[in-house]
Tab-separated table of C-alpha atoms and ligand atoms in Angstrom:
chain	number	residue	atom	x	y	z
A	1	MET	CA	27.415	-6.984	-22.678
A	2	PRO	CA	23.797	-6.849	-21.564
A	3	ASP	CA	23.275	-3.928	-19.308
A	4	VAL	CA	19.668	-2.753	-19.403
A	5	ARG	CA	18.659	0.867	-19.503
A	6	LEU	CA	15.161	2.304	-19.317
A	7	VAL	CA	14.580	5.963	-20.093
A	8	ASN	CA	11.242	7.501	-19.090
A	9	VAL	CA	9.356	4.297	-19.783
A	10	THR	CA	5.578	4.418	-19.386
A	11	LYS	CA	2.990	1.696	-19.985
A	12	ARG	CA	-0.743	2.274	-19.616
A	13	TYR	CA	-3.690	-0.077	-19.658
A	14	GLY	CA	-6.632	2.230	-20.280
A	15	LYS	CA	-6.660	4.533	-17.275
A	16	ILE	CA	-4.225	2.416	-15.278
A	17	VAL	CA	-0.627	3.593	-15.448
A	18	ALA	CA	1.068	0.249	-14.838
A	19	VAL	CA	4.586	1.650	-15.300
A	20	ASN	CA	5.086	5.368	-14.819
A	21	LYS	CA	8.104	7.238	-16.269
A	22	VAL	CA	10.625	4.694	-15.077
A	23	ASN	CA	14.338	5.428	-15.378
A	24	LEU	CA	16.582	2.539	-14.494
A	25	HIS	CA	20.055	1.246	-15.246
A	26	VAL	CA	20.799	-2.403	-14.489
A	27	TYR	CA	24.505	-3.044	-14.912
A	28	ASP	CA	26.135	-5.824	-16.864
A	29	LYS	CA	26.450	-9.044	-14.770
A	30	GLU	CA	24.424	-7.552	-11.965
A	31	TYR	CA	21.861	-9.548	-9.969
A	32	PHE	CA	19.092	-6.986	-9.691
A	33	ALA	CA	15.714	-7.179	-7.934
A	34	LEU	CA	12.491	-5.334	-8.660
A	35	LEU	CA	10.765	-5.281	-5.288
A	36	GLY	CA	7.301	-3.988	-4.495
A	37	PRO	CA	3.803	-4.932	-3.418
A	38	SER	CA	1.400	-6.773	-5.678
A	39	GLY	CA	0.083	-4.615	-8.510
A	40	CYS	CA	2.937	-2.076	-8.450
A	41	GLY	CA	4.024	-2.846	-12.018
A	42	LYS	CA	6.891	-5.338	-11.601
A	43	THR	CA	5.630	-7.876	-14.121
A	44	THR	CA	4.752	-5.156	-16.605
A	45	LEU	CA	8.270	-3.751	-16.338
A	46	LEU	CA	9.796	-7.185	-16.885
A	47	ARG	CA	7.534	-7.874	-19.880
A	48	LEU	CA	8.555	-4.529	-21.373
A	49	ILE	CA	12.216	-5.509	-21.077
A	50	ALA	CA	11.485	-8.926	-22.596
A	51	GLY	CA	9.595	-7.314	-25.458
A	52	LEU	CA	6.331	-9.122	-24.741
A	53	ILE	CA	4.645	-5.721	-24.581
A	54	LYS	CA	5.601	-2.314	-25.941
A	55	PRO	CA	5.985	0.901	-23.960
A	56	ASP	CA	3.649	3.821	-24.679
A	57	GLU	CA	6.536	6.180	-24.058
A	58	GLY	CA	10.240	5.996	-23.436
A	59	GLU	CA	13.193	3.950	-24.592
A	60	ILE	CA	14.520	0.550	-23.627
A	61	TYR	CA	18.148	-0.321	-24.306
A	62	ILE	CA	19.754	-3.737	-23.972
A	63	GLY	CA	23.482	-3.294	-24.275
A	64	ASP	CA	23.864	-0.268	-26.523
A	65	LYS	CA	20.925	-1.212	-28.669
A	66	LEU	CA	17.562	0.527	-28.623
A	67	VAL	CA	15.178	-2.443	-28.570
A	68	ASN	CA	11.740	-0.766	-28.601
A	69	ASP	CA	10.985	-2.288	-32.008
A	70	VAL	CA	12.927	-5.523	-31.568
A	71	PRO	CA	10.665	-8.607	-31.150
A	72	PRO	CA	11.189	-10.794	-28.051
A	73	GLU	CA	12.877	-13.631	-29.943
A	74	ASP	CA	15.580	-11.250	-31.158
A	75	ARG	CA	16.282	-9.679	-27.755
A	76	ASP	CA	18.227	-12.667	-26.494
A	77	VAL	CA	16.570	-12.841	-23.072
A	78	GLY	CA	15.757	-15.893	-20.946
A	79	PHE	CA	12.467	-15.766	-19.054
A	80	VAL	CA	11.443	-17.723	-15.942
A	81	PHE	CA	7.843	-17.335	-14.802
A	82	GLN	CA	6.190	-17.807	-11.433
A	83	THR	CA	4.012	-20.635	-12.638
A	84	PHE	CA	5.808	-23.687	-13.856
A	85	ALA	CA	5.793	-22.927	-17.549
A	86	LEU	CA	7.316	-26.172	-18.821
A	87	PHE	CA	5.880	-27.982	-21.841
A	88	PRO	CA	3.768	-30.637	-20.088
A	89	HIS	CA	3.929	-33.137	-22.958
A	90	MET	CA	7.745	-33.062	-23.130
A	91	ASN	CA	10.128	-34.750	-20.730
A	92	VAL	CA	12.810	-32.790	-18.900
A	93	TRP	CA	15.404	-33.412	-21.575
A	94	ASN	CA	13.233	-32.161	-24.447
A	95	ASN	CA	12.144	-29.148	-22.413
A	96	VAL	CA	15.755	-28.223	-21.830
A	97	ILE	CA	17.086	-28.715	-25.358
A	98	TYR	CA	14.071	-26.995	-26.919
A	99	GLY	CA	15.773	-23.568	-26.928
A	100	PRO	CA	19.048	-24.717	-28.487
A	101	ARG	CA	17.133	-26.751	-31.127
A	102	VAL	CA	14.904	-23.787	-32.032
A	103	LYS	CA	18.078	-21.755	-32.404
A	104	GLY	CA	19.102	-24.229	-35.085
A	105	PHE	CA	21.898	-25.972	-33.176
A	106	ASP	CA	22.538	-29.577	-34.261
A	107	MET	CA	21.684	-32.410	-31.859
A	108	LYS	CA	25.285	-32.780	-30.716
A	109	LYS	CA	25.622	-29.169	-29.658
A	110	ALA	CA	22.108	-29.053	-28.171
A	111	SER	CA	22.890	-32.205	-26.148
A	112	ARG	CA	26.128	-30.753	-24.827
A	113	ILE	CA	24.243	-27.671	-23.629
A	114	GLY	CA	21.432	-29.830	-22.184
A	115	ASP	CA	23.952	-31.923	-20.226
A	116	GLU	CA	25.648	-28.816	-18.917
A	117	VAL	CA	22.580	-27.003	-17.648
A	118	LEU	CA	21.057	-30.143	-16.112
A	119	GLU	CA	24.303	-30.748	-14.216
A	120	MET	CA	24.158	-27.169	-13.114
A	121	VAL	CA	20.679	-27.492	-11.603
A	122	ARG	CA	21.608	-30.973	-10.327
A	123	LEU	CA	18.742	-32.738	-12.078
A	124	HIS	CA	20.572	-34.724	-14.706
A	125	GLU	CA	19.264	-37.998	-13.308
A	126	ARG	CA	15.672	-36.848	-13.946
A	127	LEU	CA	15.989	-36.159	-17.665
A	128	ASP	CA	13.328	-38.749	-18.576
A	129	ALA	CA	10.745	-37.399	-16.146
A	130	PHE	CA	7.709	-35.450	-17.243
A	131	PRO	CA	6.870	-32.150	-15.517
A	132	ASN	CA	3.902	-33.635	-13.619
A	133	GLU	CA	6.274	-36.165	-11.996
A	134	LEU	CA	8.439	-33.449	-10.484
A	135	SER	CA	8.093	-31.394	-7.302
A	136	GLY	CA	7.533	-27.634	-7.566
A	137	GLY	CA	11.158	-26.938	-6.682
A	138	MET	CA	12.391	-29.348	-9.369
A	139	MET	CA	10.075	-27.877	-11.993
A	140	GLN	CA	11.385	-24.420	-11.256
A	141	ARG	CA	14.975	-25.648	-11.473
A	142	ILE	CA	14.161	-27.124	-14.877
A	143	ALA	CA	12.549	-23.841	-15.902
A	144	VAL	CA	15.788	-22.083	-14.943
A	145	ALA	CA	17.814	-24.745	-16.778
A	146	ARG	CA	15.691	-24.227	-19.879
A	147	ALA	CA	16.188	-20.460	-19.737
A	148	LEU	CA	19.943	-20.951	-19.288
A	149	ALA	CA	20.129	-23.457	-22.156
A	150	ALA	CA	18.788	-20.865	-24.554
A	151	GLY	CA	22.140	-19.157	-23.992
A	152	SER	CA	20.859	-15.678	-23.228
A	153	ARG	CA	23.103	-13.334	-21.315
A	154	LEU	CA	20.098	-11.625	-19.770
A	155	LEU	CA	17.866	-13.612	-17.437
A	156	LEU	CA	14.460	-12.266	-16.411
A	157	LEU	CA	12.752	-13.993	-13.494
A	158	ASP	CA	9.178	-13.160	-12.484
A	159	GLU	CA	8.567	-14.346	-8.904
A	160	PRO	CA	10.311	-17.622	-9.772
A	161	LEU	CA	10.068	-18.882	-6.194
A	162	GLY	CA	6.586	-17.627	-5.396
A	163	GLN	CA	4.844	-21.000	-5.568
A	164	LEU	CA	7.380	-22.948	-3.532
A	165	ASP	CA	7.562	-24.010	0.124
A	166	ALA	CA	9.658	-21.819	2.383
A	167	LYS	CA	12.575	-24.249	2.752
A	168	VAL	CA	12.858	-24.972	-0.977
A	169	ARG	CA	12.436	-21.289	-1.734
A	170	ASN	CA	15.314	-20.333	0.529
A	171	GLU	CA	17.672	-22.904	-0.975
A	172	LEU	CA	16.750	-22.250	-4.568
A	173	ARG	CA	17.188	-18.493	-4.344
A	174	TYR	CA	20.885	-18.870	-3.535
A	175	GLU	CA	21.254	-21.502	-6.252
A	176	ILE	CA	19.782	-19.247	-8.926
A	177	ARG	CA	22.012	-16.377	-7.876
A	178	ARG	CA	25.076	-18.621	-7.902
A	179	MET	CA	24.307	-19.908	-11.421
A	180	ALA	CA	23.770	-16.399	-12.736
A	181	LYS	CA	27.058	-15.307	-11.168
A	182	ASP	CA	28.981	-18.381	-12.372
A	183	LEU	CA	27.749	-17.799	-15.912
A	184	GLY	CA	28.318	-14.049	-15.753
A	185	LEU	CA	24.692	-13.257	-16.585
A	186	THR	CA	22.722	-10.124	-15.943
A	187	ALA	CA	19.641	-11.098	-13.945
A	188	ILE	CA	16.507	-9.113	-13.158
A	189	HIS	CA	14.478	-10.867	-10.492
A	190	VAL	CA	10.957	-9.724	-9.624
A	191	THR	CA	9.680	-10.376	-6.118
A	192	HIS	CA	7.300	-8.951	-3.522
A	193	ASP	CA	9.347	-10.616	-0.776
A	194	GLN	CA	11.809	-8.196	0.733
A	195	SER	CA	13.845	-10.878	2.499
A	196	GLU	CA	14.314	-12.669	-0.839
A	197	ALA	CA	15.375	-9.452	-2.538
A	198	MET	CA	17.759	-8.575	0.309
A	199	ALA	CA	19.316	-12.039	0.362
A	200	ILE	CA	20.235	-12.395	-3.295
A	201	SER	CA	20.541	-8.977	-4.906
A	202	ASP	CA	23.466	-6.757	-5.681
A	203	ARG	CA	20.993	-3.898	-5.915
A	204	ILE	CA	17.243	-3.503	-5.518
A	205	ALA	CA	14.715	-1.092	-7.007
A	206	VAL	CA	11.760	-0.527	-4.688
A	207	MET	CA	8.585	0.079	-6.695
A	208	LYS	CA	5.231	1.527	-5.785
A	209	LYS	CA	2.281	2.350	-8.029
A	210	GLY	CA	4.220	2.040	-11.278
A	211	GLY	CA	7.171	4.144	-10.170
A	212	ILE	CA	10.584	3.486	-8.676
A	213	LEU	CA	11.010	5.026	-5.227
A	214	GLN	CA	14.626	4.161	-4.536
A	215	VAL	CA	17.449	2.072	-5.973
A	216	GLY	CA	20.284	0.822	-3.813
A	217	THR	CA	22.170	-2.085	-2.326
A	218	PRO	CA	20.276	-3.975	0.382
A	219	GLU	CA	22.423	-2.196	2.978
A	220	GLU	CA	21.752	1.246	1.546
A	221	LEU	CA	18.000	0.714	1.457
A	222	TYR	CA	17.972	-0.640	4.974
A	223	MET	CA	20.314	1.914	6.530
A	224	ASN	CA	19.154	4.949	4.623
A	225	PRO	CA	15.592	4.736	3.334
A	226	LYS	CA	14.578	7.928	1.549
A	227	SER	CA	10.846	7.620	2.160
A	228	VAL	CA	8.441	6.231	4.756
A	229	PHE	CA	7.366	3.593	2.248
A	230	VAL	CA	10.895	2.239	1.781
A	231	ALA	CA	11.504	2.385	5.552
A	232	HIS	CA	8.351	0.306	5.933
A	233	PHE	CA	8.715	-2.111	3.023
A	234	VAL	CA	12.425	-2.925	3.340
A	235	GLY	CA	12.859	-4.372	6.795
A	236	GLU	CA	10.464	-3.106	9.420
A	237	SER	CA	10.071	0.298	11.041
A	238	ASN	CA	8.212	1.902	13.892
A	239	PHE	CA	6.711	5.242	13.038
A	240	LEU	CA	6.419	7.937	15.670
A	241	GLU	CA	4.373	10.967	14.710
A	242	GLY	CA	5.130	14.477	15.870
A	243	TYR	CA	6.021	18.059	15.043
A	244	VAL	CA	9.420	19.678	14.575
A	245	SER	CA	10.155	21.735	17.667
A	246	SER	CA	13.624	22.929	16.628
A	247	VAL	CA	16.120	22.423	13.846
A	248	GLY	CA	19.834	22.410	14.688
A	249	SER	CA	22.781	22.149	12.317
A	250	LYS	CA	23.013	18.348	12.563
A	251	THR	CA	20.010	17.275	14.578
A	252	ILE	CA	16.343	17.979	14.728
A	253	THR	CA	14.109	17.918	17.792
A	254	VAL	CA	10.659	16.427	17.416
A	255	GLU	CA	7.800	16.746	19.867
A	256	LEU	CA	5.709	13.592	20.020
A	257	ARG	CA	2.249	13.380	21.582
A	258	ASN	CA	2.007	14.187	25.304
A	259	GLY	CA	4.888	16.642	25.090
A	260	ILE	CA	7.632	14.047	24.738
A	261	LYS	CA	10.664	15.435	22.946
A	262	VAL	CA	13.164	13.309	21.056
A	263	GLU	CA	16.122	14.083	18.871
A	264	ALA	CA	17.071	12.683	15.498
A	265	VAL	CA	19.824	13.070	12.965
A	266	HIS	CA	18.943	15.314	10.035
A	267	LYS	CA	19.387	12.837	7.144
A	268	ASN	CA	16.162	13.270	5.178
A	269	ALA	CA	15.143	16.410	6.997
A	270	GLU	CA	17.057	19.061	5.044
A	271	ARG	CA	14.017	21.108	4.245
A	272	LEU	CA	11.993	20.558	7.376
A	273	LYS	CA	10.961	23.622	9.347
A	274	LYS	CA	9.917	24.318	12.898
A	275	GLY	CA	6.284	23.403	13.414
A	276	GLU	CA	6.144	20.997	10.502
A	277	ARG	CA	4.417	17.652	10.939
A	278	VAL	CA	6.855	14.730	10.687
A	279	VAL	CA	7.236	11.002	11.099
A	280	LEU	CA	10.208	9.431	12.807
A	281	ALA	CA	11.159	5.928	11.697
A	282	VAL	CA	13.056	3.665	14.090
A	283	ARG	CA	13.945	0.006	13.434
A	284	PRO	CA	12.632	-2.543	15.971
A	285	GLU	CA	16.161	-3.667	16.817
A	286	ALA	CA	17.439	-0.113	17.358
A	287	PHE	CA	15.682	0.209	20.709
A	288	THR	CA	17.077	-0.736	24.069
A	289	ILE	CA	14.662	-1.734	26.841
A	290	GLU	CA	15.211	-1.253	30.559
A	291	LYS	CA	12.998	-2.077	33.487
A	292	GLY	CA	11.348	0.804	35.317
A	293	ILE	CA	11.626	4.505	34.731
A	294	LYS	CA	14.929	5.793	33.417
A	295	ARG	CA	15.654	9.335	32.367
A	296	GLY	CA	17.857	10.075	29.395
A	297	LYS	CA	18.003	11.367	25.881
A	298	ASN	CA	15.472	9.718	23.572
A	299	SER	CA	14.071	7.652	26.416
A	300	ILE	CA	10.342	7.068	26.571
A	301	GLU	CA	8.390	5.230	29.238
A	302	GLY	CA	6.018	2.479	28.250
A	303	VAL	CA	4.277	-0.743	29.172
A	304	VAL	CA	4.829	-4.134	27.515
A	305	GLU	CA	1.512	-5.165	25.935
A	306	ARG	CA	2.482	-8.370	24.215
A	307	THR	CA	5.454	-10.666	23.688
A	308	THR	CA	6.002	-13.207	20.940
A	309	PHE	CA	8.713	-15.850	20.977
A	310	GLU	CA	9.956	-16.264	17.407
A	311	GLY	CA	12.950	-18.516	17.992
A	312	THR	CA	15.897	-16.334	17.064
A	313	ASN	CA	14.153	-13.234	18.369
A	314	ILE	CA	11.564	-12.108	20.831
A	315	ARG	CA	9.128	-9.437	19.693
A	316	TYR	CA	7.834	-6.968	22.232
A	317	GLU	CA	4.894	-4.687	21.609
A	318	VAL	CA	5.255	-1.707	23.880
A	319	ARG	CA	2.678	1.041	24.391
A	320	LEU	CA	4.626	4.250	24.841
A	321	LYS	CA	3.676	7.209	27.003
A	322	ASN	CA	2.993	9.163	23.803
A	323	GLU	CA	0.319	6.507	23.001
A	324	ASP	CA	2.122	4.964	20.007
A	325	LEU	CA	2.433	1.183	19.974
A	326	ILE	CA	5.896	0.122	18.884
A	327	VAL	CA	7.590	-3.166	18.132
A	328	ILE	CA	10.971	-3.994	19.600
A	329	VAL	CA	12.933	-7.053	18.560
A	330	LYS	CA	15.618	-8.548	20.798
A	331	PRO	CA	17.673	-11.729	20.282
A	332	SER	CA	16.194	-14.396	22.537
A	333	LEU	CA	19.658	-15.584	23.527
A	334	ILE	CA	20.471	-12.388	25.427
A	335	GLY	CA	18.529	-14.058	28.230
A	336	GLU	CA	16.856	-10.938	29.556
A	337	TRP	CA	13.125	-11.031	28.925
A	338	TRP	CA	10.407	-8.560	29.735
A	339	LYS	CA	6.873	-9.545	30.696
A	340	VAL	CA	3.452	-8.353	29.654
A	341	GLY	CA	2.336	-5.538	31.939
A	342	GLU	CA	5.873	-4.622	32.918
A	343	LYS	CA	6.766	-0.908	33.072
A	344	VAL	CA	9.821	-0.227	30.953
A	345	THR	CA	11.799	2.601	29.444
A	346	VAL	CA	12.772	2.316	25.813
A	347	SER	CA	15.564	4.356	24.254
A	348	PHE	CA	16.994	4.745	20.807
A	349	PRO	CA	20.171	6.360	19.503
A	350	LEU	CA	19.514	9.554	17.560
A	351	GLU	CA	21.668	8.429	14.644
A	352	LYS	CA	19.426	5.397	14.105
A	353	THR	CA	16.342	7.438	13.355
A	354	HIS	CA	15.052	8.767	10.069
A	355	VAL	CA	12.850	11.823	9.911
A	356	PHE	CA	10.365	12.280	7.087
A	357	ALA	CA	7.821	14.940	6.284
A	358	TYR	CA	4.367	13.621	7.186
A	359	PRO	CA	2.920	12.070	3.990
A	360	LYS	CA	0.307	14.277	2.328
A	361	ALA	CA	-2.056	11.349	1.858
A	362	GLY	CA	-1.704	10.338	5.511
A	363	LEU	CA	0.678	7.777	6.990
A	364	ARG	CA	-1.658	4.791	6.786
A	365	GLU	CA	-2.525	5.516	3.147
A	366	GLU	CA	1.129	6.030	2.251
A	367	LEU	CA	2.101	2.652	3.691
A	368	ALA	CA	-0.861	0.724	2.313
A	369	VAL	CA	0.230	-1.993	-0.100
A	370	GLU	CA	-3.092	-2.813	-1.692
B	401	ADP	N1	-2.959	-6.948	-19.497
B	401	ADP	C1	-3.412	-6.050	-18.617
B	401	ADP	N2	-4.578	-5.396	-18.813
B	401	ADP	C2	-5.039	-4.494	-17.938
B	401	ADP	N3	-4.391	-4.136	-16.803
B	401	ADP	C3	-3.220	-4.753	-16.536
B	401	ADP	C4	-2.666	-5.735	-17.418
B	401	ADP	N4	-1.490	-6.163	-16.901
B	401	ADP	C5	-1.322	-5.472	-15.748
B	401	ADP	N5	-2.349	-4.624	-15.514
B	401	ADP	C6	-2.499	-3.707	-14.372
B	401	ADP	O1	-1.282	-2.986	-14.234
B	401	ADP	C7	-0.911	-2.850	-12.881
B	401	ADP	C8	0.455	-3.490	-12.669
B	401	ADP	O2	0.343	-4.893	-12.808
B	401	ADP	P1	1.582	-5.882	-12.703
B	401	ADP	O3	2.690	-5.367	-13.549
B	401	ADP	O4	1.088	-7.238	-13.011
B	401	ADP	O5	1.976	-5.749	-11.176
B	401	ADP	P2	2.882	-6.712	-10.244
B	401	ADP	O6	3.600	-7.663	-11.126
B	401	ADP	O7	3.778	-5.771	-9.511
B	401	ADP	O8	1.935	-7.379	-9.309
B	401	ADP	C9	-2.013	-3.491	-12.068
B	401	ADP	O9	-2.914	-2.483	-11.694
B	401	ADP	C10	-2.654	-4.450	-13.053
B	401	ADP	O10	-4.004	-4.655	-12.740
B	402	MG	MG1	3.584	-9.782	-11.093
């Protein structure tokens, strides 16, 4: 029963703290994503779980077993890397049955497993091909097949789709999830692509600078981000800066630049006080747009500065009266479009806002991903 538990795990490289006091519980049979910008420690965390490197502090459990001192080959994990790590001098078949053979299975049993996993990734007809004769998508399917053939109940995938074209990437991500689910595996999938993480995961851990900021289902992270970084990195958010002008029992009033007051639901604002500097996060699709000047709660006048037709959606960049530039996304099929230069009023429901204390480092610095 491979659940994976990390307790206060830290890994340093000289002065760099690649993984910083991470606590995490990935449940048995869960499809779990580690999501975060490049350099935040995702690969290091995965390599710690695989046993390829050792933590400086903390404990790693696979199932009920403390594995800190267990070598990788005895941890029973399958690993799929971003780069196509197949043996180049072996054909597909020999790549796939390599794991079962190393495990000491006889040819009959290894062949049965090889047949099974190649059927599963739908590449049985290519078993004579060498890696350099395959497309990137095929190579990655073989890499998954090889990991599955080794029979591990825990599958670790490090940006397995990173090198692939968008179309192939989108298909393959569902395929990998389906295989993991069909086989009842626990999977930990590293990605910097939030749409990938959202599409395939039961739960996601959002990482930044070696730490985990928030763990939740895609819906939880999207609907209730606990920090400006998560509001920014999972989905998209507009950030309006201001100061708390009053705190009610359920709502909070924020004064934006130019004296514009808006209201928001308390959610993350338990400890915020009058006068405190805050940031309000509002999703691009939470806004309504109307032509002209309309008065109402949480309505702000603005001018459309730019429109982008994206197919499914149209993106509007609107300069608000408080000087902030926001993005609003509307389905293109609603048929009502606004033009550049047009005066509009944008409004947002107070329950669709999230208030955060202004980041100590500054908003820009807090959101920076490099
Ligand atoms: N072998 C290593 N030696 C020195 N620094 C490393 C090594 N591996 C990773 N790092 C550093 O640790 C941090 C986390 O890296 P990594 O886990 O690869 O991030 P990610 O996979 O999220 O891009 C980075 O600052 C990286 O430069
Ligand atoms: Mg990495």
